[in-house]
Tab-separated table of C-alpha atoms and ligand atoms in Angstrom:
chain	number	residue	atom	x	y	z
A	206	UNK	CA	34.772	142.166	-28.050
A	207	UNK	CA	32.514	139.428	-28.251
A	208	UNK	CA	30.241	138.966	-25.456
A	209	UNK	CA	26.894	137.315	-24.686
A	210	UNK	CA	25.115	141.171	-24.431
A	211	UNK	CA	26.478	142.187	-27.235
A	212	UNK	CA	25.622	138.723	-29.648
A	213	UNK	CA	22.211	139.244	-28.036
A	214	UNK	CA	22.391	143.420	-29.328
A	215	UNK	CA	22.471	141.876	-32.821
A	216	UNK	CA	20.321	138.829	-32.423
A	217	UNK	CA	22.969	136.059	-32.350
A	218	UNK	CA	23.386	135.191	-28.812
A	219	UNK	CA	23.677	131.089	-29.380
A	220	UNK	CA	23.423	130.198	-25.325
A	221	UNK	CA	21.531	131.931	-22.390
A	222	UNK	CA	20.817	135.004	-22.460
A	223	UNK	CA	22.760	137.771	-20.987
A	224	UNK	CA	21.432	139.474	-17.478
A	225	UNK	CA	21.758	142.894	-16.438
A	226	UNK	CA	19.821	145.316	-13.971
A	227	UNK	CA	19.097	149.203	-14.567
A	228	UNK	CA	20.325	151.062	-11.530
A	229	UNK	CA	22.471	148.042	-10.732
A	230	UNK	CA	25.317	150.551	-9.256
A	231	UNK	CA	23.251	151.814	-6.319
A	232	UNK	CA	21.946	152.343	-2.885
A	233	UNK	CA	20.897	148.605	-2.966
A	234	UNK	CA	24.443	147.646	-1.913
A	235	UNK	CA	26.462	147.958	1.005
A	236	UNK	CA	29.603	148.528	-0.659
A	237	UNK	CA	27.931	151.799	-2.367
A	238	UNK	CA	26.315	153.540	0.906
A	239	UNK	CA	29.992	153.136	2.447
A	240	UNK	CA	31.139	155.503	-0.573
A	241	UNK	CA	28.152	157.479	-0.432
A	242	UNK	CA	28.471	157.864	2.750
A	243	UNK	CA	31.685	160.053	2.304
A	244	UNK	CA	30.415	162.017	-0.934
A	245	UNK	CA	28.269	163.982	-2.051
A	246	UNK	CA	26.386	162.129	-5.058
A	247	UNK	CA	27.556	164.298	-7.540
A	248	UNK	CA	31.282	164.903	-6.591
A	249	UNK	CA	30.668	161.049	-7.047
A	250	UNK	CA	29.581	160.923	-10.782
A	251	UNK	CA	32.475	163.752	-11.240
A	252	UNK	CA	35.316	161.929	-9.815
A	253	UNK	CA	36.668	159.037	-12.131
A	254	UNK	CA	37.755	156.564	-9.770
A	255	UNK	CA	34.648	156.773	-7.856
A	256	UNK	CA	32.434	156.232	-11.142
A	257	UNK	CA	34.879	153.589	-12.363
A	258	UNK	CA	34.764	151.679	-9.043
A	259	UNK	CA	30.801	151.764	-8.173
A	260	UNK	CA	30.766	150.810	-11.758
A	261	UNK	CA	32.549	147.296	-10.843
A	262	UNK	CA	31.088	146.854	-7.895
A	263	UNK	CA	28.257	145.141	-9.134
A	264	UNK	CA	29.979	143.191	-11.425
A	265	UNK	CA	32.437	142.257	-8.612
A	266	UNK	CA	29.858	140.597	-6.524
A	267	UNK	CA	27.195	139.357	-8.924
A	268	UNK	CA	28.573	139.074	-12.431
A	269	UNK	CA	26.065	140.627	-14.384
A	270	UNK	CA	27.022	140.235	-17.927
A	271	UNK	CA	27.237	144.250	-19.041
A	272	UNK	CA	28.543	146.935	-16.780
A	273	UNK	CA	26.694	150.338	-16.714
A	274	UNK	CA	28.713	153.430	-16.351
A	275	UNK	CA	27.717	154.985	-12.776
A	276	UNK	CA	26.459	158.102	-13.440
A	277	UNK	CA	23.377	160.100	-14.420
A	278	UNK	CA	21.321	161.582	-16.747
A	279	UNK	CA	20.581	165.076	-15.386
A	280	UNK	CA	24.725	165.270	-16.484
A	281	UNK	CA	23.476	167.035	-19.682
A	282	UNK	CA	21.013	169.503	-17.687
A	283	UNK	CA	24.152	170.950	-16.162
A	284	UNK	CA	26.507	170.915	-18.751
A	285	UNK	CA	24.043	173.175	-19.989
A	286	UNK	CA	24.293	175.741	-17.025
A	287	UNK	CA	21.227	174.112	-14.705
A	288	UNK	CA	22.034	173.808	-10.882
A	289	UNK	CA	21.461	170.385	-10.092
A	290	UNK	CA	21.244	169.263	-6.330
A	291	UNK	CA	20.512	165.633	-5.272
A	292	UNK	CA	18.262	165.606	-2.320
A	293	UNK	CA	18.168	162.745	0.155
A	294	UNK	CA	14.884	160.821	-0.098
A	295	UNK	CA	13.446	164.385	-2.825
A	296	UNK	CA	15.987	162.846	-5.835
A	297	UNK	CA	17.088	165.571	-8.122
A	298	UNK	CA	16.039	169.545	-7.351
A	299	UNK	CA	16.746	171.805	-10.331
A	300	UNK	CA	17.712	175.565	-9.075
A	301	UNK	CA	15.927	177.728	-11.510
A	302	UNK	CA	13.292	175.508	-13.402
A	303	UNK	CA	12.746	176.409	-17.252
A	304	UNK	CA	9.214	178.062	-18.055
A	305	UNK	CA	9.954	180.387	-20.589
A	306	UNK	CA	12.260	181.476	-23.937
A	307	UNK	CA	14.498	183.792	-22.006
A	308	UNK	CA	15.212	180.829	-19.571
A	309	UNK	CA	15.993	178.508	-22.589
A	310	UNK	CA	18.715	181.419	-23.976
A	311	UNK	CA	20.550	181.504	-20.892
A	312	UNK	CA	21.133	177.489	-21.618
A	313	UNK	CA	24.871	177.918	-23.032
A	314	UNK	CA	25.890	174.973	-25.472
A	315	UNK	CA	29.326	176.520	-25.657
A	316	UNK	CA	31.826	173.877	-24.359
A	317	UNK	CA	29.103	171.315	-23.081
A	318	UNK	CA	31.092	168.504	-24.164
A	319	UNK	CA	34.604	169.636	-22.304
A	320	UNK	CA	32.509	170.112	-19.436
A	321	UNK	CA	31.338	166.568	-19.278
A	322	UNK	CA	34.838	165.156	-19.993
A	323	UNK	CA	34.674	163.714	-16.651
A	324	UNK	CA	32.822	161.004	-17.991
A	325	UNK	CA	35.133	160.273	-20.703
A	326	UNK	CA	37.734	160.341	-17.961
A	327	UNK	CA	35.512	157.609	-15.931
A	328	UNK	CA	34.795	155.143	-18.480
A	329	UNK	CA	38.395	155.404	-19.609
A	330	UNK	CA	39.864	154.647	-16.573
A	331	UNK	CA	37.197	151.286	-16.176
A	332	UNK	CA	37.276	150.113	-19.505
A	333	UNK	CA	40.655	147.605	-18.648
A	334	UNK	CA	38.918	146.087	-15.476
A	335	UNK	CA	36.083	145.383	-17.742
A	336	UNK	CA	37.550	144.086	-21.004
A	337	UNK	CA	39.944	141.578	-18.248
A	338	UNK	CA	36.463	140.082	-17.218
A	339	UNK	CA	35.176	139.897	-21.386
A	340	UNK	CA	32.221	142.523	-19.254
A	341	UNK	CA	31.050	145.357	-22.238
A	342	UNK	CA	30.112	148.785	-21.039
A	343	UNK	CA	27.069	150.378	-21.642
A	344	UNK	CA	27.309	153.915	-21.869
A	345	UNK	CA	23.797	156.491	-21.730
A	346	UNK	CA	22.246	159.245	-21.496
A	347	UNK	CA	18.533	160.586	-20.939
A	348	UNK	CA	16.386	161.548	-23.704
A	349	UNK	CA	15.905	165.013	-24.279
A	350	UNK	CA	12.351	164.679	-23.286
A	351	UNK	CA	12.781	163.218	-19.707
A	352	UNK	CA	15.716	165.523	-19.116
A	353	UNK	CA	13.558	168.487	-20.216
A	354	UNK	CA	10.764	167.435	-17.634
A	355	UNK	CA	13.372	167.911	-14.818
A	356	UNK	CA	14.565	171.205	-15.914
A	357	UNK	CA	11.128	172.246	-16.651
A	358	UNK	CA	9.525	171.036	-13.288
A	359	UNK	CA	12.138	171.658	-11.136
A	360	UNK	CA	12.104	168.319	-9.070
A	361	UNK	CA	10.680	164.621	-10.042
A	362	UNK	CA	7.099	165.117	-10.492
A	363	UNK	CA	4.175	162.445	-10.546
A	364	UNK	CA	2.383	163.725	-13.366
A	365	UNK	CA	4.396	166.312	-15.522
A	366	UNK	CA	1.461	168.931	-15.025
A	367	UNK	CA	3.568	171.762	-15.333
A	368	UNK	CA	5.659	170.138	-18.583
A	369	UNK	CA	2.218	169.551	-20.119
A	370	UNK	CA	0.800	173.314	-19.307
A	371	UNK	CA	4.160	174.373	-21.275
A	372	UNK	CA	3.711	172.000	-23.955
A	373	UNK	CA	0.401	172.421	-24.769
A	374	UNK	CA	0.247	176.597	-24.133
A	375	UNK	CA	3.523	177.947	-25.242
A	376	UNK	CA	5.282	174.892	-26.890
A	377	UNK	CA	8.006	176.630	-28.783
A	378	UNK	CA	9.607	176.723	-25.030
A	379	UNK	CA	9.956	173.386	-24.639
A	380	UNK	CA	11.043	172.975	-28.468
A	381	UNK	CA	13.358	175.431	-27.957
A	382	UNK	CA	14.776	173.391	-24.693
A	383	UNK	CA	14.698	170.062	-26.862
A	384	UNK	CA	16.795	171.744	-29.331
A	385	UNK	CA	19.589	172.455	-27.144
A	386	UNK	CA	19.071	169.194	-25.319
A	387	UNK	CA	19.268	167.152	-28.505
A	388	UNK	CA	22.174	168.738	-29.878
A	389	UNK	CA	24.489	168.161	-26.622
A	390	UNK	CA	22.856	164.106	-26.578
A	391	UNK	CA	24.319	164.025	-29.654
A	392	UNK	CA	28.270	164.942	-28.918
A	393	UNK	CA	27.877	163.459	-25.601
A	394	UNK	CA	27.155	159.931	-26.658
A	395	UNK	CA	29.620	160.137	-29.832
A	396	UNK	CA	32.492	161.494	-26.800
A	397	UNK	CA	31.228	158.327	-25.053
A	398	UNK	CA	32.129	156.039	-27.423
A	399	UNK	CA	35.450	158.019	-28.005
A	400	UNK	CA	35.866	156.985	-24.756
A	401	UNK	CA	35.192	153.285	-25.151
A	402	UNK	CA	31.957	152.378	-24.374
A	403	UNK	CA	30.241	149.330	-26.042
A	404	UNK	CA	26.777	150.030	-26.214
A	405	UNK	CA	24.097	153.210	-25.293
A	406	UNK	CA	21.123	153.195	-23.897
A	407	UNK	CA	18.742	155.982	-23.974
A	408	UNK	CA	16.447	156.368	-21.166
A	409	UNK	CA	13.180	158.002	-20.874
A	410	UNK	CA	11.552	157.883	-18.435
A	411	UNK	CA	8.861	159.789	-18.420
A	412	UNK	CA	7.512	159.023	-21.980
A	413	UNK	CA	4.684	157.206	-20.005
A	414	UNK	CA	2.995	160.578	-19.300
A	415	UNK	CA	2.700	161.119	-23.170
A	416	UNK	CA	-0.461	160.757	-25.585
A	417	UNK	CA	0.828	158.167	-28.808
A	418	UNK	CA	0.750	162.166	-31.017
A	419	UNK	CA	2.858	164.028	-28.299
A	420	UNK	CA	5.239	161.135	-27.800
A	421	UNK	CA	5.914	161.361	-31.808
A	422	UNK	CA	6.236	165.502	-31.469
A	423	UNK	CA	7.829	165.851	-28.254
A	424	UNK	CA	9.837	162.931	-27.683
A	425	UNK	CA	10.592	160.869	-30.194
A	426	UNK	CA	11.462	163.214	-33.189
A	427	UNK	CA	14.274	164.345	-30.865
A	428	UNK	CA	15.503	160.556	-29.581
A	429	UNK	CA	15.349	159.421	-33.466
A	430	UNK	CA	17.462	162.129	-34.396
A	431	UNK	CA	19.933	161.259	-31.398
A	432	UNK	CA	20.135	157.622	-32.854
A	433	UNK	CA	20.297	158.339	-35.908
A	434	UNK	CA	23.715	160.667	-35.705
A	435	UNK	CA	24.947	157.830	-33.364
A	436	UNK	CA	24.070	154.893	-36.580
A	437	UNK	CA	25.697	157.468	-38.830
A	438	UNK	CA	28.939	158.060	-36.490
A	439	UNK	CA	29.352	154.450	-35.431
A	440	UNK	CA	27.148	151.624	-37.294
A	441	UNK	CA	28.465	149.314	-34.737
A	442	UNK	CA	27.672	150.667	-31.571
A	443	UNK	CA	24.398	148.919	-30.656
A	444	UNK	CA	21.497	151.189	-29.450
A	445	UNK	CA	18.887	150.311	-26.718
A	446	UNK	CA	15.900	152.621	-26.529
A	447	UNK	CA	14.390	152.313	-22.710
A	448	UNK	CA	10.417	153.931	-22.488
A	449	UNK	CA	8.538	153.910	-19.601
A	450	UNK	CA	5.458	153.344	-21.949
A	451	UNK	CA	7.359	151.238	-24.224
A	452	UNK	CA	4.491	148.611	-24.122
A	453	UNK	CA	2.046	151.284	-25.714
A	454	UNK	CA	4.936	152.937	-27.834
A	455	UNK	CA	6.149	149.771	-29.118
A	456	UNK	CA	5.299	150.002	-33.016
A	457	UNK	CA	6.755	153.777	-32.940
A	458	UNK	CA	9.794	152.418	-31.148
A	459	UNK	CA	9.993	149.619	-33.249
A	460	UNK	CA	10.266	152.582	-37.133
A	461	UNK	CA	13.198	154.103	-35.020
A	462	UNK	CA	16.989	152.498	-35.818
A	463	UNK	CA	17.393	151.430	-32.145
A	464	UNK	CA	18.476	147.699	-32.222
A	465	UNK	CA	17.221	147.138	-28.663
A	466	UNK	CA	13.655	147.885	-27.396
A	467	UNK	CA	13.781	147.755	-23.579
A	468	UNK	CA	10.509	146.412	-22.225
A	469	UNK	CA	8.652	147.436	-19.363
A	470	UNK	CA	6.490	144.722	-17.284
A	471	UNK	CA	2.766	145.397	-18.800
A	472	UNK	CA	4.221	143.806	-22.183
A	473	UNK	CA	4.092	140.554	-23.451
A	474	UNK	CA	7.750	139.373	-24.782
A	475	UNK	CA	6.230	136.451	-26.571
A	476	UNK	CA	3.803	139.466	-28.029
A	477	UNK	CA	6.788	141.408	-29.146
A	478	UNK	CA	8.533	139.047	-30.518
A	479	UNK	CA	5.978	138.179	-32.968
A	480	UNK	CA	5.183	141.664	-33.708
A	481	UNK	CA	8.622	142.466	-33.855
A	482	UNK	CA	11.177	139.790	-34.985
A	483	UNK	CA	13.815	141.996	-36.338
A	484	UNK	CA	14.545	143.991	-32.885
A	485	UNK	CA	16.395	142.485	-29.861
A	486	UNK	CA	14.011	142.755	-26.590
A	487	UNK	CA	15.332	143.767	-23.239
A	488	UNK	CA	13.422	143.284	-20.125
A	489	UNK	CA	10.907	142.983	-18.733
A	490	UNK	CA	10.695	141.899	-14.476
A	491	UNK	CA	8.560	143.593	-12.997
A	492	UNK	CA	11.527	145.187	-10.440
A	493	UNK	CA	8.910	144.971	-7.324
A	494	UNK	CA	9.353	140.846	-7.558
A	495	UNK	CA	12.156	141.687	-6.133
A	496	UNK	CA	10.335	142.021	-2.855
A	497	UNK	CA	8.614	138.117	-3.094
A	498	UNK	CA	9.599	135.371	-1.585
A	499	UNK	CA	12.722	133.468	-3.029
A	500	UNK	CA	10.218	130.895	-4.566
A	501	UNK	CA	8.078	133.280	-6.385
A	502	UNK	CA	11.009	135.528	-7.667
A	503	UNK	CA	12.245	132.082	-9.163
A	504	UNK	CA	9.113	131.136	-10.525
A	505	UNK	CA	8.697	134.616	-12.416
A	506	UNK	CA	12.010	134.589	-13.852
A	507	UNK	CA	11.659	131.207	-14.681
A	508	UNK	CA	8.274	131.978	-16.502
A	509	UNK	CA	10.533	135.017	-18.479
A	510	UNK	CA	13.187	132.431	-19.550
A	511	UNK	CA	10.676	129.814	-20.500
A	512	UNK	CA	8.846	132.721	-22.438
A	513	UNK	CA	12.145	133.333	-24.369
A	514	UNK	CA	14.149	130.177	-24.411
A	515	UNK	CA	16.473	130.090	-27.267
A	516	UNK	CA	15.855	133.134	-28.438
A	517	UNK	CA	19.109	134.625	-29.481
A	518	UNK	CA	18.024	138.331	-29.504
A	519	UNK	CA	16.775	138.481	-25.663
A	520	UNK	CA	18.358	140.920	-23.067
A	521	UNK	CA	17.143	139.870	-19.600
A	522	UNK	CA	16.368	142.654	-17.296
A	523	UNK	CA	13.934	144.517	-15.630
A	524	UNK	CA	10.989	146.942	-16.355
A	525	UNK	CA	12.604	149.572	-14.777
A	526	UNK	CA	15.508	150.136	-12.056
A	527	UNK	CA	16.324	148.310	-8.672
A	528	UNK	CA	14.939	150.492	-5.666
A	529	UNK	CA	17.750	151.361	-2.707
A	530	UNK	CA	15.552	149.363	-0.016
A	531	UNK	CA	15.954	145.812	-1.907
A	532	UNK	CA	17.757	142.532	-1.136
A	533	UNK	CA	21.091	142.204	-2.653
A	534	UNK	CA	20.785	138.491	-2.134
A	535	UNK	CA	17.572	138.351	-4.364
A	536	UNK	CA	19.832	140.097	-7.194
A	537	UNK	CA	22.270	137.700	-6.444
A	538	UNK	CA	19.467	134.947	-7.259
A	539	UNK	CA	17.967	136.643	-10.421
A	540	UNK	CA	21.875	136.881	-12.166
A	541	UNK	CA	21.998	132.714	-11.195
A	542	UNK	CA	18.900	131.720	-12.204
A	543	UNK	CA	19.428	133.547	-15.800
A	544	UNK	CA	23.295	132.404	-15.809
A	545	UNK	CA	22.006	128.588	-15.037
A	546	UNK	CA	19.301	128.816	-18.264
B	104	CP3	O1	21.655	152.074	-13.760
B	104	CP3	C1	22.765	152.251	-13.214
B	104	CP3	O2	23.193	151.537	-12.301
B	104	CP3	C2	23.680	153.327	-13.745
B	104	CP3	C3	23.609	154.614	-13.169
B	104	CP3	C4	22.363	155.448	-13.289
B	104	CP3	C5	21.926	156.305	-12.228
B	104	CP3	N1	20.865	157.032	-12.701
B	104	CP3	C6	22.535	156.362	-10.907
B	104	CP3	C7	21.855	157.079	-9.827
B	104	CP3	C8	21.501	155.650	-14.369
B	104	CP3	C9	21.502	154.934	-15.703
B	104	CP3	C10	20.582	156.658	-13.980
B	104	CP3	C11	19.534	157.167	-14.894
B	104	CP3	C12	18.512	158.057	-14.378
B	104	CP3	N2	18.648	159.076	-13.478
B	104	CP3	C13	17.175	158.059	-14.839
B	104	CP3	C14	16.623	157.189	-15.935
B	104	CP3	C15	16.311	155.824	-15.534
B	104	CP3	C16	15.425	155.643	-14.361
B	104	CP3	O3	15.931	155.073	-13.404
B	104	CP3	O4	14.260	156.051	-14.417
B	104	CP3	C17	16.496	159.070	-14.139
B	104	CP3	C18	15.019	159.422	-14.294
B	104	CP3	C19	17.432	159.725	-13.302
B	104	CP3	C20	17.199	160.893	-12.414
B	104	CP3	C21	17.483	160.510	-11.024
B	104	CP3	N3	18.759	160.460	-10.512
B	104	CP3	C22	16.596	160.060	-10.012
B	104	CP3	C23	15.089	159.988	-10.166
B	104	CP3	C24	17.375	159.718	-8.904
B	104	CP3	C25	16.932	159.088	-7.607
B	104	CP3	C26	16.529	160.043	-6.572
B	104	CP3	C27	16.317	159.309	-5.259
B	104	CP3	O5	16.840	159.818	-4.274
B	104	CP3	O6	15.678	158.244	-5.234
B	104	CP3	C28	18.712	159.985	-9.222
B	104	CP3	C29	19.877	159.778	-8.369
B	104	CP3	C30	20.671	158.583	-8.671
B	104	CP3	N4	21.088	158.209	-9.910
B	104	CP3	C31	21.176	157.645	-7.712
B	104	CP3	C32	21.934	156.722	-8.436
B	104	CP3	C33	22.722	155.562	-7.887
B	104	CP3	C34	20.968	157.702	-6.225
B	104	CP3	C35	21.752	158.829	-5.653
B	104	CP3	C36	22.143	158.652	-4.201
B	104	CP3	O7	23.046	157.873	-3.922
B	104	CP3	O8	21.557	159.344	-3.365
């Protein structure tokens, strides 16, 4: 398949550049409440059809130029034996956090990958709508770090204090949880593109709370080893790294064999393109723009475009995802404006 995102993966995107939104299959639209108001989000992710179809939706009404697979990244968590619950307006609660080595044993990586074969299922059954529409499909997964912090705090936390007490007083736990976490990344991204995907992205989050050394030791060493089983399993299948952080982590990004560096908004893409000319960029809105008026959304993504006109290895997207409470028409906008370039 040869499509605009994926000429842009490997730097030879000759016209506009592709658009696409993290969290573009969400609360944001209308069309997704009316399914989530009948399901539980999880029976959601786990039912093909309904992954395959909030998958298109976005694609349906705004033509972004690469589909996401609906689903989530606390998947791996419990295909490892966690209890996930998603909790209106609390996001993800983990049952019994992780805080110790006994905790980590009971984490079973027997069958992980069977268990997650709904996935396979989903992006199976969406891969013809998409390929009809020349749309690629970008397949993911979390990195073991940000996964880790949920297991290990329990819930979403603003500061990781009780991931950093681990890390930095009894770090062989979370080691020991990286471990496990890596190794089911690993067979869950190479089932993924069994199934058909296009492209990964790996997305972590909550690199941001990291020092440049514990990003290398606790993060990174586990995310390079995830890409580079992926490179050595399938050389084609373009990788996107995602950081929060990525505009302080962007040299030690840069040494890994991701293709794509996803940008969030305190970077400078003109910056990173000079420092970096062999990478493709994604980004880098900042996602709260979304809240401006029509003429100042235009004007920033205008300013982006101007920033990297021509360039044939730019991704356009934003920092980080769209929040539930935004404007579906100023989505709408963003995709046209980039589309029009
Ligand atoms: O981007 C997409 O459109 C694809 C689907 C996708 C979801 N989550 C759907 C989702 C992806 C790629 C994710 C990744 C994800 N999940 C991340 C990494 C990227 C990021 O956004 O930071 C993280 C940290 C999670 C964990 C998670 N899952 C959170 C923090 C939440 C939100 C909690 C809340 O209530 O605000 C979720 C739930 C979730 N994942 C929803 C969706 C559409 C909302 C669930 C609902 O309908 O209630």
């Amino acid at each position: 398949m040869t499509s605009r995102y994926i000429q842009a993966t490997q730097k030879l995107n000759p016209g506009p550049p592709p658009v696409w939104m993290m969290r573009q299959a969400g609360r944001y639209m209308q069309q997704y409440r009316d399914i989530r108001a009948k399901y539980d989000f999880l029976d959601m992710v786990k039912t093909p059809a309904l992954a395959a179809e909030i998958t298109l939706q976005p694609i349906h009404a705004f033509g972004m130029d690469a589909a996401i697979l609906f689903s989530d990244i606390l998947v791996t968590a419990e295909s490892l034996g966690s209890h996930v619950d998603f909790i209106e307006k609390k996001g993800p609660v983990i049952a019994k956090p992780i805080r110790s080595l006994p905790d980590v044993s009971e984490l079973s990586t027997a069958d992980t990958v069977e268990k997650l074969h709904y996935v396979f299922k989903a992006i199976q059954e969406v891969k013809p709508s998409l390929n009809a529409l020349n749309t690629p499909l970008i397949g993911f997964a979390g990195a073991p770090f940000t996964v880790a912090s949920y297991m290990i705090e329990g819930a979403s936390s603003s500061d990781l204090k009780t991931v950093k007490q681990l890390m930095f007083n009894t770090s062989e736990v979370v080691h020991a949880l990286l471990d496990k976490l890596t190794l089911v990344t690993i067979d869950y991204l190479k089932g993924q593109i069994n199934a058909g995907v296009d492209a990964l992205q790996i997305f972590d989050t909550w690199a941001l709370h990291l020092s440049w050394d514990d990003f290398q030791i606790f993060s990174l060493a586990y995310t390079q080893k995830i890409i580079s089983e992926i490179k050595a399993f399938s050389p084609e299948t373009p990788v996107t790294l995602f950081c929060k952080g990525s505009s302080g982590f962007a040299p030690l990004i840069a040494a890994t064999q991701a293709d794509v560096m996803s940008l969030d908004w305190p970077a400078s893409l003109l910056e990173m393109r000079k420092a970096y000319p062999q990478l493709a960029l994604q980004g880098n809105l900042d996602p709260y723009v979304l809240y401006a008026a029509p003429d100042i959304l235009e004007k920033k993504v205008k300013k982006i475009l101007a920033d990297m006109h021509q360039d044939p290895g730019f991704i356009f997207n934003l920092g980080h995802g769209l929040m539930p409470d935004m404007n579906p028409d100023q989505v709408k906008r963003v995709v046209e404006l980039v589309q029009q370039a």
